[in-house]
Short mmCIF file of C-alpha atoms (C1' of nucleotides) in Angstrom, two decimals:
data_model
loop_
_atom_site.label_atom_id
_atom_site.label_comp_id
_atom_site.label_asym_id
_atom_site.label_seq_id
_atom_site.Cartn_x
_atom_site.Cartn_y
_atom_site.Cartn_z
CA MET A 1 -0.06 -0.13 0.03
CA PRO A 2 2.75 2.61 0.75
CA PRO A 3 4.09 3.81 -2.40
CA GLN A 4 7.46 2.47 -3.10
CA SER A 5 9.51 5.61 -3.67
CA ALA A 6 12.72 4.50 -5.29
CA ALA A 7 11.39 1.78 -7.77
CA ALA A 8 14.49 1.94 -9.90
CA GLY A 9 17.77 0.08 -8.96
CA ASP A 10 19.93 3.13 -8.40
CA PRO A 11 20.29 4.63 -4.88
CA GLY A 12 17.15 6.66 -4.23
CA PRO A 13 17.45 10.23 -4.33
CA ILE A 14 14.66 11.29 -1.99
CA ILE A 15 13.96 10.60 1.75
CA ARG A 16 13.59 7.02 2.65
CA GLN A 17 12.07 5.65 5.91
CA SER A 18 13.90 2.50 6.21
CA LEU A 19 15.91 0.76 3.56
CA PRO A 20 15.67 -2.75 4.90
CA ALA A 21 11.95 -2.36 5.05
CA GLU A 22 11.70 -1.27 1.55
CA VAL A 23 14.09 -4.26 0.46
CA ALA A 24 11.94 -6.63 2.26
CA THR A 25 8.84 -5.35 0.65
CA ARG A 26 10.38 -5.83 -2.79
CA LEU A 27 11.67 -9.25 -1.83
CA ARG A 28 8.32 -10.29 -0.67
CA ASP A 29 6.62 -9.06 -3.81
CA LEU A 30 9.31 -11.07 -5.79
CA ILE A 31 8.45 -14.23 -3.83
CA THR A 32 4.64 -13.86 -3.51
CA GLN A 33 4.41 -13.10 -7.44
CA GLY A 34 6.45 -16.12 -8.23
CA HIS A 35 9.62 -14.73 -9.62
CA ILE A 36 11.57 -16.67 -7.03
CA ALA A 37 10.21 -20.31 -6.66
CA PRO A 38 9.89 -21.89 -3.51
CA GLY A 39 12.90 -24.01 -2.36
CA THR A 40 15.25 -21.57 -4.09
CA ARG A 41 18.24 -20.46 -2.06
CA LEU A 42 18.71 -16.71 -1.68
CA ASN A 43 22.06 -15.99 -2.82
CA GLU A 44 22.96 -12.78 -0.98
CA VAL A 45 25.59 -11.36 -3.31
CA VAL A 46 23.37 -11.92 -6.42
CA LEU A 47 20.21 -10.28 -4.68
CA CYS A 48 22.44 -7.58 -3.76
CA ALA A 49 23.37 -6.73 -7.22
CA GLN A 50 19.81 -7.44 -8.31
CA LEU A 51 18.19 -4.96 -5.55
CA GLY A 52 21.03 -2.56 -5.73
CA VAL A 53 21.85 -2.71 -1.97
CA SER A 54 24.52 -4.00 0.12
CA ARG A 55 24.49 -7.08 2.11
CA THR A 56 23.67 -5.81 5.53
CA PRO A 57 20.34 -4.49 4.81
CA LEU A 58 19.59 -7.30 2.57
CA ARG A 59 20.41 -9.68 5.28
CA GLU A 60 18.28 -7.89 7.57
CA ALA A 61 15.24 -7.94 4.98
CA ILE A 62 15.62 -11.80 4.71
CA ARG A 63 15.65 -12.09 8.43
CA ARG A 64 12.39 -10.10 8.50
CA LEU A 65 10.77 -12.30 5.91
CA ALA A 66 12.04 -15.20 8.05
CA GLY A 67 10.33 -13.75 10.92
CA GLU A 68 7.14 -13.62 8.83
CA GLY A 69 7.56 -17.25 7.93
CA LEU A 70 8.12 -16.69 4.01
CA VAL A 71 11.52 -17.98 4.10
CA GLU A 72 13.36 -20.65 6.34
CA LEU A 73 16.78 -19.97 7.71
CA VAL A 74 19.07 -22.93 7.66
CA PRO A 75 22.38 -22.45 9.61
CA ALA A 76 25.39 -21.90 7.33
CA ARG A 77 23.09 -22.10 4.23
CA GLY A 78 21.17 -19.09 4.48
CA GLY A 79 17.80 -18.29 3.63
CA VAL A 80 15.53 -20.53 1.29
CA VAL A 81 12.04 -19.84 0.15
CA ARG A 82 9.65 -21.80 2.17
CA ARG A 83 7.65 -24.31 0.03
CA LEU A 84 3.91 -24.51 1.36
CA THR A 85 2.45 -27.72 1.66
CA LEU A 86 -1.29 -28.40 1.49
CA LYS A 87 -1.14 -28.91 5.17
CA ASP A 88 0.61 -25.56 5.69
CA ALA A 89 -2.17 -23.76 3.58
CA ALA A 90 -5.08 -25.60 5.54
CA ASP A 91 -3.46 -24.74 9.00
CA SER A 92 -2.89 -20.99 7.85
CA LEU A 93 -6.44 -20.71 6.49
CA ALA A 94 -7.82 -22.35 9.71
CA VAL A 95 -6.21 -19.70 11.85
CA LEU A 96 -7.14 -16.94 9.33
CA LYS A 97 -10.76 -18.12 9.90
CA ALA A 98 -10.38 -17.74 13.44
CA LEU A 99 -8.84 -14.35 13.29
CA GLU A 100 -11.05 -12.90 10.77
CA THR A 101 -14.19 -14.20 12.21
CA LEU A 102 -13.22 -12.35 15.53
CA ALA A 103 -12.28 -9.18 13.51
CA GLY A 104 -15.61 -9.34 11.75
CA ARG A 105 -17.68 -9.30 14.88
CA LEU A 106 -15.62 -6.61 16.42
CA ALA A 107 -15.50 -4.56 13.28
CA CYS A 108 -19.22 -4.49 13.10
CA ALA A 109 -19.43 -3.42 16.67
CA ALA A 110 -16.76 -0.84 16.72
CA ALA A 111 -16.14 0.52 13.12
CA ASP A 112 -17.24 4.09 12.19
CA GLU A 113 -18.95 4.94 9.08
CA ALA A 114 -15.88 6.35 7.46
CA GLY A 115 -14.22 2.98 7.91
CA ILE A 116 -16.99 1.15 6.32
CA ALA A 117 -17.13 3.50 3.46
CA GLN A 118 -13.47 2.99 2.95
CA VAL A 119 -13.99 -0.80 2.77
CA GLN A 120 -16.69 -0.15 0.27
CA ALA A 121 -14.57 2.10 -1.77
CA LEU A 122 -11.77 -0.59 -1.78
CA HIS A 123 -14.43 -3.18 -2.71
CA ALA A 124 -15.74 -1.03 -5.42
CA ALA A 125 -12.15 -0.70 -6.84
CA MET A 126 -11.65 -4.31 -6.68
CA MET A 127 -14.90 -4.96 -8.70
CA ASP A 128 -13.53 -2.47 -11.16
CA ARG A 129 -10.42 -4.36 -11.66
CA TYR A 130 -12.26 -7.62 -11.79
CA ALA A 131 -14.32 -6.29 -14.50
CA ALA A 132 -11.18 -5.47 -16.29
CA ARG A 133 -9.69 -8.87 -15.50
CA ASP A 134 -6.55 -7.24 -14.18
CA ARG A 135 -5.52 -9.97 -11.96
CA LEU A 136 -2.43 -8.46 -10.15
CA ALA A 137 -4.58 -5.39 -9.17
CA TYR A 138 -7.50 -7.32 -8.21
CA PHE A 139 -5.26 -9.48 -6.09
CA LYS A 140 -3.79 -6.58 -4.21
CA LEU A 141 -7.23 -4.99 -3.63
CA ASN A 142 -8.70 -8.39 -2.27
CA GLN A 143 -5.99 -8.53 0.29
CA ALA A 144 -6.42 -4.83 1.04
CA VAL A 145 -10.30 -5.55 1.77
CA HIS A 146 -9.54 -8.33 4.19
CA THR A 147 -6.76 -6.19 5.85
CA ALA A 148 -9.19 -3.20 6.06
CA ILE A 149 -11.90 -5.12 7.61
CA VAL A 150 -9.53 -6.52 10.16
CA ALA A 151 -8.26 -2.99 10.80
CA LEU A 152 -11.65 -1.76 11.45
CA SER A 153 -11.72 -4.23 14.47
CA GLY A 154 -9.50 -1.74 16.19
CA ASN A 155 -7.35 -4.62 17.56
CA GLU A 156 -3.79 -4.00 16.79
CA THR A 157 -2.55 -7.53 17.65
CA LEU A 158 -5.05 -8.92 15.61
CA ALA A 159 -4.28 -6.87 12.76
CA TRP A 160 -0.52 -7.78 13.38
CA ALA A 161 -1.23 -11.46 13.35
CA HIS A 162 -3.70 -11.36 10.30
CA GLU A 163 -0.95 -9.55 8.30
CA ALA A 164 1.83 -11.80 9.04
CA ILE A 165 -0.22 -15.17 8.23
CA GLN A 166 -1.81 -13.57 5.24
CA ALA A 167 1.52 -12.61 3.97
CA ARG A 168 2.45 -16.51 3.78
CA MET A 169 -0.64 -17.19 1.73
CA LYS A 170 0.01 -14.39 -0.79
CA HIS A 171 1.76 -16.47 -3.05
CA LEU A 172 -0.81 -19.13 -3.00
CA ARG A 173 -3.66 -16.82 -3.46
CA PHE A 174 -1.78 -15.14 -6.46
CA ILE A 175 -1.51 -18.35 -8.52
CA GLY A 176 -4.70 -19.91 -7.15
CA ASN A 177 -7.05 -17.43 -8.70
CA ALA A 178 -6.95 -19.35 -12.15
CA GLY A 179 -10.51 -20.25 -13.33
CA GLU A 180 -13.02 -17.94 -14.39
CA GLN A 181 -15.79 -19.77 -12.18
CA LYS A 182 -13.75 -19.92 -8.95
CA TRP A 183 -12.90 -16.26 -9.49
CA ALA A 184 -16.59 -15.18 -9.80
CA ASP A 185 -17.62 -17.38 -6.75
CA ALA A 186 -14.95 -15.46 -4.78
CA VAL A 187 -16.07 -12.04 -5.99
CA ALA A 188 -19.57 -13.01 -5.14
CA GLU A 189 -18.45 -13.87 -1.48
CA HIS A 190 -16.84 -10.40 -1.30
CA GLU A 191 -19.91 -8.77 -2.23
CA GLU A 192 -21.73 -10.65 0.70
CA MET A 193 -19.03 -9.57 3.07
CA VAL A 194 -19.39 -5.96 2.24
CA ARG A 195 -23.15 -6.04 2.52
CA ALA A 196 -23.00 -7.73 5.98
CA LEU A 197 -20.55 -5.03 7.17
CA ALA A 198 -22.69 -2.40 6.10
CA ALA A 199 -25.63 -3.68 7.93
CA ARG A 200 -23.26 -4.26 10.72
CA ASP A 201 -24.43 -7.77 11.26
CA GLY A 202 -21.43 -9.36 13.24
CA ASP A 203 -22.83 -12.86 12.90
CA ALA A 204 -23.58 -12.60 9.30
CA LEU A 205 -20.20 -11.13 8.43
CA ALA A 206 -18.37 -13.68 10.46
CA ALA A 207 -20.11 -16.50 8.83
CA VAL A 208 -19.45 -15.13 5.36
CA LEU A 209 -15.82 -14.66 6.13
CA ALA A 210 -15.63 -18.30 7.43
CA ALA A 211 -17.31 -19.68 4.41
CA HIS A 212 -15.04 -17.56 2.17
CA LEU A 213 -11.93 -18.93 3.85
CA ASP A 214 -13.15 -22.59 3.63
CA ARG A 215 -13.83 -22.02 -0.04
CA THR A 216 -10.33 -20.44 -0.59
CA LEU A 217 -8.88 -23.68 0.74
CA GLU A 218 -10.73 -25.48 -1.95
CA ARG A 219 -9.59 -22.87 -4.65
CA VAL A 220 -6.07 -23.05 -3.74
CA ALA A 221 -5.81 -26.95 -3.00
CA PRO A 222 -5.36 -27.80 -6.57
CA VAL A 223 -2.18 -26.03 -7.08
CA LEU A 224 -0.41 -27.94 -4.25
CA MET B 1 12.90 -25.22 26.72
CA PRO B 2 16.14 -25.76 24.75
CA PRO B 3 19.12 -25.58 27.11
CA GLN B 4 21.08 -22.77 26.68
CA SER B 5 24.56 -24.19 26.57
CA ALA B 6 26.89 -21.17 26.91
CA ALA B 7 25.32 -19.45 29.77
CA ALA B 8 28.57 -17.56 30.81
CA GLY B 9 29.59 -14.45 29.36
CA ASP B 10 32.89 -15.69 27.47
CA PRO B 11 32.61 -17.13 23.83
CA GLY B 12 30.89 -20.36 24.17
CA PRO B 13 33.52 -23.35 23.65
CA ILE B 14 31.19 -25.93 22.45
CA ILE B 15 29.05 -26.13 19.29
CA ARG B 16 26.29 -23.54 18.91
CA GLN B 17 23.46 -23.72 16.63
CA SER B 18 22.97 -20.00 15.89
CA LEU B 19 24.36 -17.18 17.85
CA PRO B 20 21.88 -14.58 16.97
CA ALA B 21 19.12 -16.93 18.03
CA GLU B 22 20.97 -17.39 21.37
CA VAL B 23 21.39 -13.69 21.86
CA ALA B 24 17.81 -13.06 21.40
CA THR B 25 16.78 -15.52 23.88
CA ARG B 26 18.88 -14.00 26.41
CA LEU B 27 17.50 -10.44 25.60
CA ARG B 28 14.22 -11.68 25.63
CA ASP B 29 14.56 -12.95 28.94
CA LEU B 30 16.23 -9.76 30.17
CA ILE B 31 13.13 -7.92 28.97
CA THR B 32 10.49 -10.20 30.03
CA GLN B 33 11.90 -10.52 33.59
CA GLY B 34 12.05 -6.92 33.94
CA HIS B 35 15.92 -6.28 33.82
CA ILE B 36 15.34 -3.78 30.97
CA ALA B 37 12.58 -1.44 31.59
CA PRO B 38 9.99 -0.69 28.92
CA GLY B 39 10.73 2.54 27.07
CA THR B 40 14.54 1.91 27.31
CA ARG B 41 16.66 2.42 24.44
CA LEU B 42 18.67 -0.57 23.64
CA ASN B 43 22.27 0.83 23.53
CA GLU B 44 24.02 -1.49 21.05
CA VAL B 45 27.73 -1.04 22.34
CA VAL B 46 26.63 -1.41 25.71
CA LEU B 47 24.71 -4.56 25.28
CA CYS B 48 27.47 -5.97 23.27
CA ALA B 49 29.85 -5.62 26.22
CA GLN B 50 27.18 -7.07 28.38
CA LEU B 51 26.45 -10.09 26.38
CA GLY B 52 29.84 -10.66 25.16
CA VAL B 53 28.96 -10.47 21.30
CA SER B 54 29.81 -8.21 18.49
CA ARG B 55 27.18 -5.54 17.08
CA THR B 56 26.13 -7.72 14.02
CA PRO B 57 24.64 -10.67 15.90
CA LEU B 58 23.29 -8.40 18.60
CA ARG B 59 21.50 -6.26 16.04
CA GLU B 60 20.15 -9.30 14.34
CA ALA B 61 18.69 -10.35 17.69
CA ILE B 62 17.12 -6.86 18.22
CA ARG B 63 15.58 -7.14 14.80
CA ARG B 64 14.25 -10.56 15.89
CA LEU B 65 12.51 -9.47 18.99
CA ALA B 66 11.19 -6.30 16.97
CA GLY B 67 9.50 -8.92 14.69
CA GLU B 68 7.80 -10.43 17.62
CA GLY B 69 6.72 -7.07 18.75
CA LEU B 70 8.87 -6.82 21.90
CA VAL B 71 10.79 -3.98 20.82
CA GLU B 72 10.02 -1.18 18.43
CA LEU B 73 12.43 0.07 15.86
CA VAL B 74 12.53 3.85 15.37
CA PRO B 75 14.60 5.17 12.56
CA ALA B 76 17.96 6.48 13.43
CA ARG B 77 17.18 5.80 17.18
CA GLY B 78 17.39 2.17 17.15
CA GLY B 79 15.34 -0.40 19.20
CA VAL B 80 13.36 0.66 22.39
CA VAL B 81 11.49 -1.67 24.65
CA ARG B 82 7.86 -1.59 23.82
CA ARG B 83 5.69 -0.26 26.62
CA LEU B 84 2.42 -2.21 26.81
CA THR B 85 -0.57 -0.36 27.34
CA LEU B 86 -3.89 -1.80 28.84
CA LYS B 87 -5.31 -1.93 25.27
CA ASP B 88 -2.35 -3.77 24.05
CA ALA B 89 -2.86 -6.37 26.53
CA ALA B 90 -6.48 -6.65 26.02
CA ASP B 91 -5.96 -6.78 22.23
CA SER B 92 -3.34 -9.55 22.78
CA LEU B 93 -5.53 -11.49 25.14
CA ALA B 94 -8.61 -11.36 22.90
CA VAL B 95 -6.54 -12.77 20.04
CA LEU B 96 -4.99 -15.38 22.24
CA LYS B 97 -8.63 -16.41 23.24
CA ALA B 98 -9.53 -16.88 19.71
CA LEU B 99 -6.29 -18.99 19.20
CA GLU B 100 -6.33 -21.12 22.30
CA THR B 101 -10.15 -21.74 21.82
CA LEU B 102 -9.48 -23.05 18.28
CA ALA B 103 -6.48 -25.05 19.59
CA GLY B 104 -8.17 -26.58 22.46
CA ARG B 105 -11.09 -27.91 20.09
CA LEU B 106 -8.45 -29.33 17.75
CA ALA B 107 -6.36 -30.83 20.36
CA CYS B 108 -9.12 -32.76 21.84
CA ALA B 109 -9.97 -34.11 18.48
CA ALA B 110 -6.41 -34.88 17.43
CA ALA B 111 -4.03 -35.44 20.30
CA ASP B 112 -2.65 -38.76 21.06
CA GLU B 113 -2.42 -40.17 24.41
CA ALA B 114 1.31 -39.55 24.80
CA GLY B 115 0.81 -35.81 23.89
CA ILE B 116 -1.91 -35.47 26.51
CA ALA B 117 0.16 -37.22 29.16
CA GLN B 118 2.99 -34.79 28.65
CA VAL B 119 0.74 -31.95 29.11
CA GLN B 120 -0.23 -33.59 32.39
CA ALA B 121 3.34 -34.23 33.12
CA LEU B 122 3.94 -30.28 32.54
CA HIS B 123 1.13 -29.64 34.61
CA ALA B 124 2.20 -31.60 37.39
CA ALA B 125 5.51 -30.12 37.40
CA MET B 126 3.98 -26.65 37.48
CA MET B 127 1.99 -27.66 40.51
CA ASP B 128 5.12 -28.87 42.21
CA ARG B 129 6.77 -25.39 41.75
CA TYR B 130 3.61 -23.62 42.84
CA ALA B 131 3.80 -25.55 46.00
CA ALA B 132 7.13 -24.48 46.28
CA ARG B 133 6.09 -20.88 45.54
CA ASP B 134 8.92 -20.90 42.94
CA ARG B 135 7.55 -18.14 40.89
CA LEU B 136 9.98 -17.98 37.93
CA ALA B 137 9.66 -21.83 37.51
CA TYR B 138 6.12 -21.79 37.70
CA PHE B 139 5.92 -18.87 35.27
CA LYS B 140 7.95 -21.04 32.70
CA LEU B 141 5.80 -24.08 33.23
CA ASN B 142 2.59 -22.23 33.04
CA GLN B 143 3.55 -21.04 29.50
CA ALA B 144 4.78 -24.35 28.57
CA VAL B 145 1.58 -26.03 29.38
CA HIS B 146 -0.30 -23.42 27.11
CA THR B 147 2.21 -23.95 24.45
CA ALA B 148 2.02 -27.66 24.81
CA ILE B 149 -1.89 -27.66 24.38
CA VAL B 150 -1.64 -25.40 21.15
CA ALA B 151 1.24 -27.74 19.94
CA LEU B 152 -1.29 -30.76 20.36
CA SER B 153 -3.49 -29.18 18.03
CA GLY B 154 -1.21 -30.14 15.24
CA ASN B 155 -1.49 -26.85 13.48
CA GLU B 156 1.86 -25.30 12.90
CA THR B 157 0.67 -21.78 11.97
CA LEU B 158 -1.48 -21.75 15.04
CA ALA B 159 1.43 -22.64 17.17
CA TRP B 160 3.54 -20.10 15.50
CA ALA B 161 1.13 -17.25 16.05
CA HIS B 162 0.28 -18.38 19.54
CA GLU B 163 4.05 -18.40 20.40
CA ALA B 164 4.63 -14.81 18.96
CA ILE B 165 1.66 -13.28 20.84
CA GLN B 166 2.44 -15.06 24.06
CA ALA B 167 5.91 -13.66 23.88
CA ARG B 168 4.77 -10.18 23.99
CA MET B 169 2.60 -10.92 27.17
CA LYS B 170 5.29 -12.63 29.00
CA HIS B 171 6.64 -9.66 30.87
CA LEU B 172 3.06 -8.84 32.06
CA ARG B 173 2.21 -12.38 33.07
CA PHE B 174 5.68 -12.35 34.92
CA ILE B 175 4.96 -9.30 37.10
CA GLY B 176 1.21 -9.90 37.11
CA ASN B 177 1.32 -13.07 39.15
CA ALA B 178 1.35 -11.07 42.39
CA GLY B 179 -1.42 -11.92 44.94
CA GLU B 180 -1.87 -15.13 46.64
CA GLN B 181 -5.58 -15.41 45.63
CA LYS B 182 -4.98 -14.56 42.00
CA TRP B 183 -2.49 -17.19 41.98
CA ALA B 184 -4.66 -19.72 43.43
CA ASP B 185 -7.23 -19.04 41.08
CA ALA B 186 -5.09 -19.38 38.07
CA VAL B 187 -3.89 -22.46 39.30
CA ALA B 188 -7.47 -23.86 39.82
CA GLU B 189 -8.24 -23.01 36.16
CA HIS B 190 -5.40 -24.69 34.92
CA GLU B 191 -6.66 -28.07 36.92
CA GLU B 192 -9.79 -27.60 34.93
CA MET B 193 -8.03 -27.20 31.72
CA VAL B 194 -6.13 -30.36 32.14
CA ARG B 195 -9.19 -32.31 33.03
CA ALA B 196 -11.09 -31.12 30.07
CA LEU B 197 -8.28 -32.04 27.95
CA ALA B 198 -7.87 -35.59 29.41
CA ALA B 199 -11.45 -35.98 28.95
CA ARG B 200 -11.10 -34.90 25.25
CA ASP B 201 -14.06 -32.57 25.81
CA GLY B 202 -13.23 -29.89 23.22
CA ASP B 203 -16.18 -27.42 24.11
CA ALA B 204 -15.24 -27.60 27.87
CA LEU B 205 -11.58 -27.09 27.11
CA ALA B 206 -12.39 -24.07 25.02
CA ALA B 207 -14.77 -22.57 27.59
CA VAL B 208 -12.16 -23.02 30.23
CA LEU B 209 -9.32 -21.58 28.24
CA ALA B 210 -11.63 -18.55 27.18
CA ALA B 211 -12.52 -17.95 30.74
CA HIS B 212 -8.97 -18.29 31.92
CA LEU B 213 -7.71 -15.64 29.43
CA ASP B 214 -10.63 -13.31 30.50
CA ARG B 215 -9.75 -13.84 34.05
CA THR B 216 -5.91 -13.26 33.07
CA LEU B 217 -6.81 -9.73 31.74
CA GLU B 218 -8.30 -9.05 34.89
CA ARG B 219 -5.20 -10.36 36.64
CA VAL B 220 -2.63 -8.22 34.82
CA ALA B 221 -4.80 -5.15 34.57
CA PRO B 222 -3.78 -3.69 37.81
CA VAL B 223 -0.02 -3.28 36.67
CA LEU B 224 -0.99 -1.10 33.86
"C1'" DG C 1 34.52 -49.71 -12.48
"C1'" DG C 2 32.72 -48.03 -8.09
"C1'" DA C 3 33.40 -45.67 -3.84
"C1'" DC C 4 35.73 -43.23 -0.84
"C1'" DG C 5 38.53 -39.30 0.72
"C1'" DC C 6 40.64 -34.87 -0.39
"C1'" DC C 7 40.84 -30.24 -2.18
"C1'" DA C 8 39.30 -26.10 -4.19
"C1'" DT C 9 35.54 -23.05 -4.28
"C1'" DA C 10 31.71 -20.34 -3.17
"C1'" DC C 11 28.68 -18.85 0.37
"C1'" DT C 12 27.23 -17.43 4.88
"C1'" DG C 13 28.23 -15.66 9.60
"C1'" DT C 14 30.90 -12.21 11.98
"C1'" DA C 15 33.82 -8.24 12.98
"C1'" DT C 16 34.84 -3.62 12.19
"C1'" DG C 17 35.32 0.88 10.04
"C1'" DC C 18 32.83 4.96 8.24
"C1'" DA C 19 29.10 8.25 7.38
"C1'" DG C 20 24.94 10.39 8.54
"C1'" DT C 21 21.83 12.01 11.89
"C1'" DA C 22 19.54 13.13 16.28
"C1'" DT C 23 20.68 15.09 20.80
"C1'" DG C 24 22.06 17.74 24.43
"C1'" DA C 25 24.87 21.36 26.01
"C1'" DA C 26 26.97 25.67 25.66
"C1'" DG C 27 26.97 30.24 23.99
"C1'" DC C 28 24.97 34.20 22.13
"C1'" DT C 29 21.40 37.68 21.40
"C1'" DG C 30 17.08 40.29 22.26
"C1'" DC D 1 16.88 36.30 32.17
"C1'" DA D 2 14.68 33.71 28.30
"C1'" DG D 3 14.82 31.86 24.00
"C1'" DC D 4 17.24 30.75 20.04
"C1'" DT D 5 21.04 29.07 17.46
"C1'" DT D 6 25.28 26.62 16.82
"C1'" DC D 7 28.34 23.00 17.79
"C1'" DA D 8 30.29 18.80 19.65
"C1'" DT D 9 29.12 14.10 21.03
"C1'" DA D 10 27.42 9.89 20.63
"C1'" DC D 11 24.90 6.40 18.64
"C1'" DT D 12 22.47 4.07 14.69
"C1'" DG D 13 22.68 2.66 9.90
"C1'" DC D 14 25.37 0.85 6.10
"C1'" DA D 15 29.28 -1.04 3.56
"C1'" DT D 16 32.91 -4.09 3.48
"C1'" DA D 17 36.65 -7.16 4.88
"C1'" DC D 18 37.87 -11.58 7.01
"C1'" DA D 19 36.91 -16.17 8.80
"C1'" DG D 20 34.44 -20.54 9.10
"C1'" DT D 21 32.07 -24.09 6.86
"C1'" DA D 22 29.42 -26.79 3.57
"C1'" DT D 23 29.42 -28.36 -1.11
"C1'" DG D 24 30.77 -30.29 -5.47
"C1'" DG D 25 34.29 -32.08 -8.51
"C1'" DC D 26 38.42 -34.65 -8.92
"C1'" DG D 27 41.65 -37.99 -8.12
"C1'" DT D 28 43.06 -42.11 -5.96
"C1'" DC D 29 42.57 -46.70 -3.97
"C1'" DC D 30 40.39 -51.04 -3.48
#
DNA sequence: GGACGCCATACTGTATGCAGTATGAAGCTG
DNA sequence: CAGCTTCATACTGCATACAGTATGGCGTCC
């Protein structure tokens, strides 16, 4: 969501808030979008040249991703991109279900009108990208909707945990959106979600979110 | 749980699996046990001398703790020990409640006899330390019981998230155990937990865990 | 011919040097 | 005397050099 200021490879000219954070974001994208395959060793020198930074901030970024569970740190061999099993996906989705269910109830109780409007705006933007069949943008807005709903709960720990676990699943969700019917189903479920939120019906929202995540497992299972 | 081999300050003689990990553990203990107060800036050079390591692994340890949410990383000022507010505690406990509730149900359904026996053994050990009023050992075994129950669920993501959030609360729980009555209540609730687990009554276990965590908030609230 | 052991290589892990920046104190001015 | 500016200091963030270790190829021995 935060605009990556220095997209080019050369040393950014403007102010930057945190180099390792930025590097981590870029690396994360590289992994989730499949440019670095699961099981691949992250060669530090190569990535240094590729991302235009030195080893120190790169290493910190790798550790950060390791903390999120995207890469595994094996001693004396560095970081390797974590390979997700079907069980991993099922586990993560089960936890996401518990978290989003809770978040949904809290959001309906605590959210202000502006927050709900913001979710609706994100949803509308997502529908727009869906209509245009812009998968990458749709994908990002999809995640943003879920994140926004969780944020509405007002529970920061909840948001933190959700973000961390969602990050692990990004790759799966990204490649798992194939199939016109599945995609349409997911979109329909999102419609329901936003309706339930607008009506502030916590139970309904929780139910829809739970169902949505169950279906998500079915949608991503084939790729594993 | 893993035995810290090189407890002394000098460079460890034997094999070590990962220096930053070990440093992170020691730093974590320092923070959770209150030797470093919340709000304190982590001066790298001082801690280097204190822990007997160089800046690089220490920095990595600090980043690791930042990833767990124990310390906050402010640009150009390094790491400061995070100060928990009442809201933070309430938020974390709400999430723990969702996680442990789920874990309890899964554990009752999936655990094998050996696993249940192990939890019972930990509980017995905890009761022993309670009888001896050994607060530090009780505290650690208490955490271990919760962790073991979550592990019995067989859901690795769940275990990961639980561990991460529990780490943030360790300090609070450590200083929040004051008061003989509160302590006795907590122990009684633990008795119930283990009984429900042994009976494989998922609903009952979930209910007890939920109540236990609600009470935990009441127990730690006074210190905030 | 196959298997074991040795050696060269490449990569990670650690230490240290250097630059940028925030901070606090001292001096100056209104 | 108060407030502001300026400068010195100390600390973080980054870069790079060094050391330790796993790995893959090659030669040798059985």
